[in-house]
Amino acid sequence: METRLKPVNTSVMRKKPLSAYAADMQKSELKRVLTRWGLTSLGIGAVIGGGIFVLTGIAANEWAGPALALAFVIAGIACTFAALCYAEFASILPVEGSAYAYSYGTVGELFAWLIGWNLILEYMMGATTVAVSWSGYFEKFLHLFHVDPPVWLMNDPVTAQEKAEALRAAGQSIPDFTFAINLPAFLIVWVVTYILVKGIKEAASTNNLIVIVKVVTVIFVIVAGSFYIDTANWTPFLPEPKVDASGQTHFGFEGVVTAAGIVFFAYIGFDAVSTQAGEAINPKKDVPFAIIASLIICTVLYILVSLVLTGMVHYDKLDLKAPVAQAFSDVGMTWAVYLITIAAIAGLTSVMLVMMLGQTRIFLGMAKDGLLPRGLFAAIHPKFKTPWKSTIFVGAIVSIVAAVTPIDKVSQLTSSGTLFAFAMICGAVWLLRVREPNLERPYRTPALPIIATLGILANLYLMWNLRLDTKLTFVVWGILGLIVYFAYSRKHSNLNNPQE
């Protein structure tokens, strides 16, 4: 008897059957070793780092002033809506892939691809930004012990020339150089890559230790810094708006919203939690818990730190690269600079670790579905049980970009991809509730129509208020993603196989 094959669905809106996710979980070669608090620690590890140790200075000095705390509240609220939606999805589909995987089973392949493509932008540019920031703090650490490495060895070519010119103008003798590389940023990426290739258990253990150091340091900053708060520095709390030559508004409420979009970079840790579902012991219950817990803990800490910093130092005098260390130095607590600098180095290391970890799991999910080459992105090491080829690939790209690119060229790109993905998830979980009302949902988002609507509006509003050049780059990245999808991914998708 002749067997008729089911015709191939060629629509770009085709969806991955939810039954296929259960099969993926059964076939997974990843080790399930992460507990509830291990997942929460990973989330905190990704959230506490660049936001507190780097972005607070930029956001307060240039955009929000003392109202930086309000910017964190706005960003935290937008994240909360998305986190509640993420939690329901994570309880239904506890697989690696995060927002990409959730969208593939609900909205359709093209939307899922675009979300996955933007998560690549989020994690790669985020890891690159953190690597460059790590190098800056490492250089500051060396200076504490009067070690001054050459400019051309600690900076990308553009930044190295700018620093050399500034030092020459100040009367220092700086030899000419034709080659420059940010060597610390390059090397730390490969250290993290080695840890990730070795295994998730080793990565999680390293992260847990660093998280303890970071949280203790942040609490120290809040408690010790509160004794040096001058409430005059909070006046005016919302500085008068100013418009620059490009038409961008700084300060005022519009400036605060722009700052919220900038510090949104700090919140992507809870997204990284959902990428680890394939390695969680009890993902249906523990991933939703870890998503919400890490977001609540970190939001409270961010608000308190921003109030303390802008109270210790007037916002227009905050350092752009090391605001926390500089604030304590300004009030005479120079010994605290050592502690904060060491914690920042450790903290940024763990952020980089979780971002690169999340990136490889996004690649793994997309490769399993045939949208990316399996031989590279889905290859699991026979001993370590990690996607080792993908990890090395990510490490190579991040290390090279970090070594030769100025931080201001990559730091803003992370938020655009994140905001787009969060808005899509809020819509997708609502759509799935309508289409599949009888699915088992160990966690249900409360008042979903309201939460999802607010999540979509809040995240798109923040995205709209990002800088113009950031939005243009996001559009270019999206067009490139469409080219890759139609040239490769659509043809190689598992959904092209009638037997799948």
C-alpha positions as a Python dict, from the first residue, in 0.01 Angstrom:
ca = {
    (1, 'M'): (0, 0, 0),
    (2, 'E'): (141, 338, -101),
    (3, 'T'): (215, 577, 182),
    (4, 'R'): (131, 936, 111),
    (5, 'L'): (357, 1196, 264),
    (6, 'K'): (203, 1501, 419),
    (7, 'P'): (266, 1803, 193),
    (8, 'V'): (531, 2046, 309),
    (9, 'N'): (405, 2366, 468),
    (10, 'T'): (611, 2640, 302),
    (11, 'S'): (448, 2932, 484),
    (12, 'V'): (683, 3158, 681),
    (13, 'M'): (416, 3150, 954),
    (14, 'R'): (438, 2771, 999),
    (15, 'K'): (473, 2662, 1361),
    (16, 'K'): (674, 2393, 1532),
    (17, 'P'): (431, 2135, 1682),
    (18, 'L'): (424, 2151, 2060),
    (19, 'S'): (470, 1771, 2066),
    (20, 'A'): (811, 1823, 1906),
    (21, 'Y'): (929, 2014, 2213),
    (22, 'A'): (862, 1709, 2432),
    (23, 'A'): (1068, 1499, 2191),
    (24, 'D'): (1351, 1755, 2207),
    (25, 'M'): (1354, 1733, 2587),
    (26, 'Q'): (1371, 1353, 2578),
    (27, 'K'): (1657, 1352, 2325),
    (28, 'S'): (1858, 1626, 2496),
    (29, 'E'): (2219, 1530, 2572),
    (30, 'L'): (2268, 1819, 2815),
    (31, 'K'): (2323, 1746, 3184),
    (32, 'R'): (2036, 1843, 3417),
    (33, 'V'): (2230, 1974, 3716),
    (34, 'L'): (2085, 2319, 3791),
    (35, 'T'): (1868, 2363, 4101),
    (36, 'R'): (1612, 2637, 4170),
    (37, 'W'): (1865, 2857, 4347),
    (38, 'G'): (2136, 2765, 4096),
    (39, 'L'): (1913, 2910, 3822),
    (40, 'T'): (1835, 3216, 4035),
    (41, 'S'): (2208, 3265, 4091),
    (42, 'L'): (2267, 3253, 3715),
    (43, 'G'): (2004, 3524, 3671),
    (44, 'I'): (2159, 3745, 3938),
    (45, 'G'): (2501, 3675, 3787),
    (46, 'A'): (2386, 3817, 3454),
    (47, 'V'): (2194, 4112, 3598),
    (48, 'I'): (2437, 4247, 3859),
    (49, 'G'): (2746, 4365, 3680),
    (50, 'G'): (2750, 4606, 3388),
    (51, 'G'): (2436, 4784, 3509),
    (52, 'I'): (2572, 4880, 3850),
    (53, 'F'): (2943, 4906, 3780),
    (54, 'V'): (2931, 5081, 3439),
    (55, 'L'): (2593, 5202, 3311),
    (56, 'T'): (2490, 5393, 3624),
    (57, 'G'): (2752, 5661, 3549),
    (58, 'I'): (2654, 5705, 3183),
    (59, 'A'): (2277, 5704, 3248),
    (60, 'A'): (2292, 5952, 3538),
    (61, 'N'): (2561, 6185, 3400),
    (62, 'E'): (2419, 6224, 3051),
    (63, 'W'): (2048, 6140, 3063),
    (64, 'A'): (1860, 6115, 3394),
    (65, 'G'): (2047, 6287, 3675),
    (66, 'P'): (1927, 6181, 4024),
    (67, 'A'): (1612, 6044, 3855),
    (68, 'L'): (1828, 5747, 3754),
    (69, 'A'): (1637, 5557, 4025),
    (70, 'L'): (1316, 5635, 3836),
    (71, 'A'): (1477, 5504, 3514),
    (72, 'F'): (1549, 5174, 3690),
    (73, 'V'): (1189, 5161, 3813),
    (74, 'I'): (1056, 5214, 3458),
    (75, 'A'): (1291, 4952, 3313),
    (76, 'G'): (1209, 4714, 3598),
    (77, 'I'): (833, 4750, 3541),
    (78, 'A'): (871, 4681, 3167),
    (79, 'C'): (1083, 4378, 3254),
    (80, 'T'): (832, 4254, 3511),
    (81, 'F'): (555, 4234, 3252),
    (82, 'A'): (783, 4037, 3020),
    (83, 'A'): (915, 3819, 3306),
    (84, 'L'): (565, 3710, 3407),
    (85, 'C'): (497, 3607, 3046),
    (86, 'Y'): (835, 3435, 3020),
    (87, 'A'): (755, 3238, 3336),
    (88, 'E'): (436, 3089, 3188),
    (89, 'F'): (617, 2993, 2868),
    (90, 'A'): (905, 2840, 3062),
    (91, 'S'): (662, 2621, 3258),
    (92, 'I'): (502, 2495, 2934),
    (93, 'L'): (814, 2460, 2716),
    (94, 'P'): (1116, 2398, 2941),
    (95, 'V'): (1367, 2383, 2654),
    (96, 'E'): (1679, 2579, 2559),
    (97, 'G'): (1618, 2862, 2316),
    (98, 'S'): (1434, 3112, 2534),
    (99, 'A'): (1204, 3356, 2351),
    (100, 'Y'): (1300, 3201, 2017),
    (101, 'A'): (1170, 2857, 2116),
    (102, 'Y'): (852, 2998, 2269),
    (103, 'S'): (766, 3197, 1956),
    (104, 'Y'): (835, 2906, 1718),
    (105, 'G'): (553, 2704, 1873),
    (106, 'T'): (303, 2990, 1884),
    (107, 'V'): (355, 3278, 1642),
    (108, 'G'): (543, 3112, 1359),
    (109, 'E'): (883, 3043, 1207),
    (110, 'L'): (969, 3386, 1064),
    (111, 'F'): (887, 3568, 1388),
    (112, 'A'): (1078, 3307, 1586),
    (113, 'W'): (1377, 3349, 1355),
    (114, 'L'): (1371, 3728, 1396),
    (115, 'I'): (1358, 3694, 1773),
    (116, 'G'): (1643, 3443, 1771),
    (117, 'W'): (1839, 3670, 1539),
    (118, 'N'): (1792, 3963, 1775),
    (119, 'L'): (1886, 3753, 2075),
    (120, 'I'): (2215, 3690, 1894),
    (121, 'L'): (2263, 4068, 1880),
    (122, 'E'): (2165, 4096, 2247),
    (123, 'Y'): (2401, 3834, 2383),
    (124, 'M'): (2701, 3885, 2154),
    (125, 'M'): (2707, 4263, 2184),
    (126, 'G'): (2633, 4237, 2553),
    (127, 'A'): (2925, 4001, 2611),
    (128, 'T'): (3150, 4225, 2400),
    (129, 'T'): (3052, 4535, 2597),
    (130, 'V'): (3117, 4358, 2925),
    (131, 'A'): (3457, 4232, 2804),
    (132, 'V'): (3567, 4588, 2722),
    (133, 'S'): (3433, 4712, 3058),
    (134, 'W'): (3620, 4430, 3233),
    (135, 'S'): (3941, 4547, 3067),
    (136, 'G'): (3881, 4901, 3193),
    (137, 'Y'): (3837, 4787, 3552),
    (138, 'F'): (4137, 4554, 3521),
    (139, 'E'): (4348, 4849, 3409),
    (140, 'K'): (4220, 5050, 3706),
    (141, 'F'): (4315, 4760, 3933),
    (142, 'L'): (4671, 4760, 3793),
    (143, 'H'): (4693, 5137, 3849),
    (144, 'L'): (4611, 5085, 4218),
    (145, 'F'): (4944, 4904, 4242),
    (146, 'H'): (5122, 5165, 4026),
    (147, 'V'): (5145, 4932, 3724),
    (148, 'D'): (5096, 5129, 3400),
    (149, 'P'): (5078, 4903, 3094),
    (150, 'P'): (5124, 5068, 2752),
    (151, 'V'): (4819, 5237, 2601),
    (152, 'W'): (4838, 5029, 2282),
    (153, 'L'): (4810, 4703, 2479),
    (154, 'M'): (4499, 4797, 2681),
    (155, 'N'): (4275, 4964, 2423),
    (156, 'D'): (4128, 4921, 2077),
    (157, 'P'): (4302, 5123, 1800),
    (158, 'V'): (4055, 5418, 1809),
    (159, 'T'): (4051, 5452, 2188),
    (160, 'A'): (4428, 5403, 2210),
    (161, 'Q'): (4493, 5697, 1974),
    (162, 'E'): (4246, 5918, 2164),
    (163, 'K'): (4408, 5836, 2499),
    (164, 'A'): (4758, 5885, 2362),
    (165, 'E'): (4667, 6229, 2226),
    (166, 'A'): (4507, 6327, 2558),
    (167, 'L'): (4816, 6215, 2752),
    (168, 'R'): (5049, 6402, 2515),
    (169, 'A'): (4837, 6713, 2554),
    (170, 'A'): (4879, 6677, 2930),
    (171, 'G'): (5256, 6678, 2887),
    (172, 'Q'): (5327, 6306, 2911),
    (173, 'S'): (5570, 6137, 2673),
    (174, 'I'): (5386, 5862, 2484),
    (175, 'P'): (5577, 5681, 2206),
    (176, 'D'): (5412, 5650, 1866),
    (177, 'F'): (5249, 5318, 1780),
    (178, 'T'): (5092, 5170, 1467),
    (179, 'F'): (4927, 4870, 1633),
    (180, 'A'): (4682, 4858, 1923),
    (181, 'I'): (4473, 4583, 2079),
    (182, 'N'): (4263, 4547, 2392),
    (183, 'L'): (4456, 4242, 2510),
    (184, 'P'): (4284, 4199, 2852),
    (185, 'A'): (3939, 4196, 2685),
    (186, 'F'): (4063, 3941, 2431),
    (187, 'L'): (4212, 3711, 2695),
    (188, 'I'): (3924, 3720, 2948),
    (189, 'V'): (3682, 3607, 2676),
    (190, 'W'): (3896, 3297, 2616),
    (191, 'V'): (3916, 3223, 2990),
    (192, 'V'): (3535, 3230, 3004),
    (193, 'T'): (3514, 3021, 2686),
    (194, 'Y'): (3734, 2754, 2846),
    (195, 'I'): (3510, 2741, 3156),
    (196, 'L'): (3198, 2707, 2940),
    (197, 'V'): (3345, 2428, 2726),
    (198, 'K'): (3438, 2234, 3040),
    (199, 'G'): (3076, 2212, 3151),
    (200, 'I'): (2766, 2377, 3292),
    (201, 'K'): (2833, 2248, 3644),
    (202, 'E'): (3177, 2413, 3649),
    (203, 'A'): (3031, 2732, 3498),
    (204, 'A'): (2750, 2741, 3754),
    (205, 'S'): (2990, 2679, 4045),
    (206, 'T'): (3219, 2959, 3926),
    (207, 'N'): (2920, 3189, 3886),
    (208, 'N'): (2779, 3107, 4233),
    (209, 'L'): (3106, 3207, 4400),
    (210, 'I'): (3123, 3533, 4204),
    (211, 'V'): (2757, 3613, 4277),
    (212, 'I'): (2825, 3593, 4652),
    (213, 'V'): (3115, 3839, 4612),
    (214, 'K'): (2903, 4074, 4402),
    (215, 'V'): (2597, 4075, 4627),
    (216, 'V'): (2809, 4134, 4938),
    (217, 'T'): (2986, 4423, 4762),
    (218, 'V'): (2659, 4579, 4642),
    (219, 'I'): (2514, 4561, 4995),
    (220, 'F'): (2836, 4721, 5123),
    (221, 'V'): (2799, 5002, 4867),
    (222, 'I'): (2440, 5064, 4978),
    (223, 'V'): (2507, 5055, 5354),
    (224, 'A'): (2845, 5234, 5362),
    (225, 'G'): (2751, 5484, 5093),
    (226, 'S'): (2430, 5583, 5272),
    (227, 'F'): (2641, 5753, 5544),
    (228, 'Y'): (2787, 5988, 5280),
    (229, 'I'): (2466, 6093, 5109),
    (230, 'D'): (2420, 6467, 5069),
    (231, 'T'): (2053, 6526, 4990),
    (232, 'A'): (2148, 6849, 4812),
    (233, 'N'): (2285, 6630, 4533),
    (234, 'W'): (1928, 6510, 4467),
    (235, 'T'): (1810, 6863, 4391),
    (236, 'P'): (1667, 6898, 4136),
    (237, 'F'): (1569, 6532, 4127),
    (238, 'L'): (1452, 6570, 3767),
    (239, 'P'): (1687, 6821, 3595),
    (240, 'E'): (1551, 7056, 3329),
    (241, 'P'): (1551, 6897, 2981),
    (242, 'K'): (1827, 6995, 2738),
    (243, 'V'): (1834, 6931, 2363),
    (244, 'D'): (2169, 6856, 2198),
    (245, 'A'): (2282, 6942, 1843),
    (246, 'S'): (2132, 6619, 1705),
    (247, 'G'): (1791, 6694, 1851),
    (248, 'Q'): (1816, 6434, 2129),
    (249, 'T'): (1664, 6539, 2463),
    (250, 'H'): (1873, 6490, 2775),
    (251, 'F'): (1720, 6499, 3127),
    (252, 'G'): (1357, 6575, 3196),
    (253, 'F'): (1113, 6285, 3167),
    (254, 'E'): (1219, 6214, 2809),
    (255, 'G'): (1579, 6182, 2923),
    (256, 'V'): (1473, 5946, 3202),
    (257, 'V'): (1293, 5722, 2949),
    (258, 'T'): (1605, 5717, 2729),
    (259, 'A'): (1809, 5626, 3039),
    (260, 'A'): (1561, 5345, 3111),
    (261, 'G'): (1629, 5208, 2762),
    (262, 'I'): (2004, 5226, 2827),
    (263, 'V'): (1994, 5055, 3167),
    (264, 'F'): (1760, 4791, 3022),
    (265, 'F'): (2088, 4625, 2924),
    (266, 'A'): (2127, 4548, 3292),
    (267, 'Y'): (1811, 4340, 3313),
    (268, 'I'): (1860, 4074, 3048),
    (269, 'G'): (1979, 3823, 3307),
    (270, 'F'): (1635, 3677, 3362),
    (271, 'D'): (1620, 3597, 2988),
    (272, 'A'): (1943, 3402, 3036),
    (273, 'V'): (1768, 3192, 3303),
    (274, 'S'): (1518, 3067, 3046),
    (275, 'T'): (1797, 2960, 2811),
    (276, 'Q'): (1914, 2711, 3078),
    (277, 'A'): (1587, 2514, 3096),
    (278, 'G'): (1754, 2220, 2920),
    (279, 'E'): (1998, 2189, 3211),
    (280, 'A'): (1752, 2248, 3498),
    (281, 'I'): (1661, 1956, 3724),
    (282, 'N'): (1294, 2060, 3753),
    (283, 'P'): (1250, 2321, 3479),
    (284, 'K'): (870, 2353, 3485),
    (285, 'K'): (870, 2486, 3842),
    (286, 'D'): (1223, 2613, 3897),
    (287, 'V'): (1269, 2827, 3582),
    (288, 'P'): (959, 3046, 3650),
    (289, 'F'): (1069, 3084, 4014),
    (290, 'A'): (1425, 3183, 3915),
    (291, 'I'): (1307, 3432, 3651),
    (292, 'I'): (1086, 3624, 3892),
    (293, 'A'): (1316, 3593, 4196),
    (294, 'S'): (1628, 3719, 4014),
    (295, 'L'): (1435, 4014, 3868),
    (296, 'I'): (1288, 4123, 4205),
    (297, 'I'): (1620, 4092, 4392),
    (298, 'C'): (1818, 4284, 4130),
    (299, 'T'): (1560, 4560, 4077),
    (300, 'V'): (1560, 4645, 4448),
    (301, 'L'): (1942, 4650, 4457),
    (302, 'Y'): (1962, 4870, 4144),
    (303, 'I'): (1722, 5131, 4280),
    (304, 'L'): (1906, 5152, 4614),
    (305, 'V'): (2252, 5176, 4450),
    (306, 'S'): (2138, 5449, 4209),
    (307, 'L'): (1998, 5656, 4498),
    (308, 'V'): (2317, 5614, 4699),
    (309, 'L'): (2549, 5705, 4408),
    (310, 'T'): (2360, 6017, 4302),
    (311, 'G'): (2343, 6115, 4672),
    (312, 'M'): (2718, 6071, 4727),
    (313, 'V'): (2829, 6258, 4413),
    (314, 'H'): (2648, 6520, 4206),
    (315, 'Y'): (2524, 6350, 3891),
    (316, 'D'): (2728, 6567, 3653),
    (317, 'K'): (3049, 6464, 3830),
    (318, 'L'): (2991, 6088, 3816),
    (319, 'D'): (3263, 5899, 3631),
    (320, 'L'): (3145, 5732, 3310),
    (321, 'K'): (3362, 5420, 3331),
    (322, 'A'): (3392, 5341, 3703),
    (323, 'P'): (3120, 5544, 3881),
    (324, 'V'): (3097, 5331, 4197),
    (325, 'A'): (3471, 5322, 4267),
    (326, 'Q'): (3506, 5693, 4186),
    (327, 'A'): (3218, 5788, 4419),
    (328, 'F'): (3389, 5624, 4717),
    (329, 'S'): (3723, 5774, 4620),
    (330, 'D'): (3566, 6121, 4615),
    (331, 'V'): (3437, 6089, 4973),
    (332, 'G'): (3776, 5975, 5099),
    (333, 'M'): (3710, 5600, 5130),
    (334, 'T'): (4004, 5511, 4908),
    (335, 'W'): (4042, 5168, 5072),
    (336, 'A'): (3693, 5080, 4947),
    (337, 'V'): (3810, 5138, 4589),
    (338, 'Y'): (4017, 4819, 4612),
    (339, 'L'): (3717, 4613, 4723),
    (340, 'I'): (3482, 4763, 4463),
    (341, 'T'): (3732, 4727, 4178),
    (342, 'I'): (3794, 4359, 4260),
    (343, 'A'): (3419, 4296, 4288),
    (344, 'A'): (3360, 4474, 3957),
    (345, 'I'): (3621, 4255, 3784),
    (346, 'A'): (3460, 3942, 3929),
    (347, 'G'): (3109, 4069, 3861),
    (348, 'L'): (3172, 4152, 3498),
    (349, 'T'): (3333, 3810, 3453),
    (350, 'S'): (3014, 3636, 3564),
    (351, 'V'): (2797, 3857, 3342),
    (352, 'M'): (3012, 3762, 3046),
    (353, 'L'): (2993, 3396, 3143),
    (354, 'V'): (2612, 3394, 3159),
    (355, 'M'): (2574, 3594, 2836),
    (356, 'M'): (2800, 3362, 2638),
    (357, 'L'): (2628, 3063, 2799),
    (358, 'G'): (2289, 3197, 2690),
    (359, 'Q'): (2413, 3269, 2339),
    (360, 'T'): (2531, 2914, 2277),
    (361, 'R'): (2197, 2772, 2402),
    (362, 'I'): (2007, 3000, 2163),
    (363, 'F'): (2227, 2870, 1880),
    (364, 'L'): (2167, 2513, 1998),
    (365, 'G'): (1789, 2554, 1988),
    (366, 'M'): (1796, 2712, 1640),
    (367, 'A'): (2035, 2448, 1505),
    (368, 'K'): (1820, 2162, 1636),
    (369, 'D'): (1532, 2308, 1433),
    (370, 'G'): (1751, 2319, 1122),
    (371, 'L'): (1762, 2699, 1100),
    (372, 'L'): (2139, 2705, 1160),
    (373, 'P'): (2404, 2446, 1058),
    (374, 'R'): (2385, 2152, 1301),
    (375, 'G'): (2746, 2050, 1255),
    (376, 'L'): (2866, 2374, 1414),
    (377, 'F'): (2591, 2490, 1648),
    (378, 'A'): (2440, 2161, 1772),
    (379, 'A'): (2758, 1957, 1822),
    (380, 'I'): (2770, 1829, 2183),
    (381, 'H'): (3107, 1734, 2332),
    (382, 'P'): (3110, 1357, 2412),
    (383, 'K'): (3274, 1409, 2754),
    (384, 'F'): (3176, 1756, 2874),
    (385, 'K'): (2820, 1743, 2729),
    (386, 'T'): (2839, 2107, 2620),
    (387, 'P'): (2791, 2265, 2274),
    (388, 'W'): (3167, 2304, 2245),
    (389, 'K'): (3202, 2408, 1879),
    (390, 'S'): (2938, 2678, 1920),
    (391, 'T'): (3103, 2799, 2242),
    (392, 'I'): (3443, 2834, 2072),
    (393, 'F'): (3279, 3008, 1775),
    (394, 'V'): (3110, 3262, 2005),
    (395, 'G'): (3433, 3310, 2199),
    (396, 'A'): (3627, 3380, 1879),
    (397, 'I'): (3382, 3647, 1757),
    (398, 'V'): (3338, 3818, 2095),
    (399, 'S'): (3713, 3822, 2168),
    (400, 'I'): (3803, 3975, 1830),
    (401, 'V'): (3530, 4240, 1839),
    (402, 'A'): (3614, 4329, 2201),
    (403, 'A'): (3985, 4361, 2115),
    (404, 'V'): (3941, 4614, 1833),
    (405, 'T'): (3608, 4795, 1885),
    (406, 'P'): (3534, 5101, 2106),
    (407, 'I'): (3278, 5030, 2377),
    (408, 'D'): (3041, 5308, 2268),
    (409, 'K'): (2993, 5132, 1932),
    (410, 'V'): (2850, 4814, 2086),
    (411, 'S'): (2700, 4900, 2426),
    (412, 'Q'): (2373, 5047, 2296),
    (413, 'L'): (2292, 4764, 2052),
    (414, 'T'): (2206, 4511, 2322),
    (415, 'S'): (1888, 4682, 2444),
    (416, 'S'): (1720, 4702, 2103),
    (417, 'G'): (1724, 4325, 2048),
    (418, 'T'): (1611, 4260, 2406),
    (419, 'L'): (1317, 4502, 2395),
    (420, 'F'): (1192, 4357, 2066),
    (421, 'A'): (1210, 4000, 2199),
    (422, 'F'): (1032, 4094, 2522),
    (423, 'A'): (745, 4264, 2337),
    (424, 'M'): (704, 3960, 2110),
    (425, 'I'): (694, 3719, 2406),
    (426, 'C'): (418, 3917, 2576),
    (427, 'G'): (207, 3884, 2260),
    (428, 'A'): (299, 3519, 2199),
    (429, 'V'): (199, 3391, 2545),
    (430, 'W'): (-140, 3560, 2510),
    (431, 'L'): (-185, 3408, 2163),
    (432, 'L'): (-101, 3060, 2296),
    (433, 'R'): (-352, 3100, 2584),
    (434, 'V'): (-624, 3165, 2322),
    (435, 'R'): (-517, 2892, 2077),
    (436, 'E'): (-432, 2618, 2329),
    (437, 'P'): (-643, 2690, 2640),
    (438, 'N'): (-621, 2328, 2766),
    (439, 'L'): (-240, 2303, 2777),
    (440, 'E'): (-92, 2215, 3115),
    (441, 'R'): (43, 2538, 3266),
    (442, 'P'): (227, 2480, 3596),
    (443, 'Y'): (257, 2860, 3615),
    (444, 'R'): (-13, 3094, 3480),
    (445, 'T'): (52, 3465, 3430),
    (446, 'P'): (-208, 3656, 3636),
    (447, 'A'): (-445, 3894, 3450),
    (448, 'L'): (-272, 3796, 3125),
    (449, 'P'): (-457, 4030, 2883),
    (450, 'I'): (-362, 4331, 3097),
    (451, 'I'): (-4, 4215, 3170),
    (452, 'A'): (63, 4120, 2805),
    (453, 'T'): (-78, 4448, 2669),
    (454, 'L'): (124, 4657, 2914),
    (455, 'G'): (434, 4450, 2839),
    (456, 'I'): (403, 4505, 2463),
    (457, 'L'): (340, 4880, 2498),
    (458, 'A'): (611, 4938, 2762),
    (459, 'N'): (886, 4754, 2573),
    (460, 'L'): (802, 4908, 2234),
    (461, 'Y'): (787, 5254, 2397),
    (462, 'L'): (1135, 5212, 2545),
    (463, 'M'): (1259, 5081, 2211),
    (464, 'W'): (1118, 5387, 2033),
    (465, 'N'): (1305, 5616, 2273),
    (466, 'L'): (1647, 5463, 2207),
    (467, 'R'): (1903, 5673, 2020),
    (468, 'L'): (1847, 5714, 1647),
    (469, 'D'): (2172, 5543, 1545),
    (470, 'T'): (2082, 5244, 1766),
    (471, 'K'): (1744, 5211, 1595),
    (472, 'L'): (1901, 5235, 1250),
    (473, 'T'): (2155, 4965, 1335),
    (474, 'F'): (1870, 4747, 1462),
    (475, 'V'): (1691, 4785, 1126),
    (476, 'V'): (2009, 4695, 933),
    (477, 'W'): (2063, 4390, 1154),
    (478, 'G'): (1702, 4285, 1095),
    (479, 'I'): (1739, 4313, 716),
    (480, 'L'): (2056, 4101, 733),
    (481, 'G'): (1861, 3844, 935),
    (482, 'L'): (1587, 3826, 671),
    (483, 'I'): (1849, 3764, 402),
    (484, 'V'): (1999, 3475, 602),
    (485, 'Y'): (1653, 3329, 669),
    (486, 'F'): (1540, 3324, 308),
    (487, 'A'): (1883, 3220, 174),
    (488, 'Y'): (1949, 2934, 420),
    (489, 'S'): (1720, 2880, 717),
    (490, 'R'): (1385, 2847, 542),
    (491, 'K'): (1519, 2576, 310),
    (492, 'H'): (1693, 2379, 586),
    (493, 'S'): (1415, 2399, 845),
    (494, 'N'): (1301, 2068, 997),
    (495, 'L'): (948, 2165, 898),
    (496, 'N'): (1048, 2106, 536),
    (497, 'N'): (1070, 1734, 616),
    (498, 'P'): (721, 1584, 587),
    (499, 'Q'): (813, 1304, 829),
    (500, 'E'): (906, 1546, 1109),
}
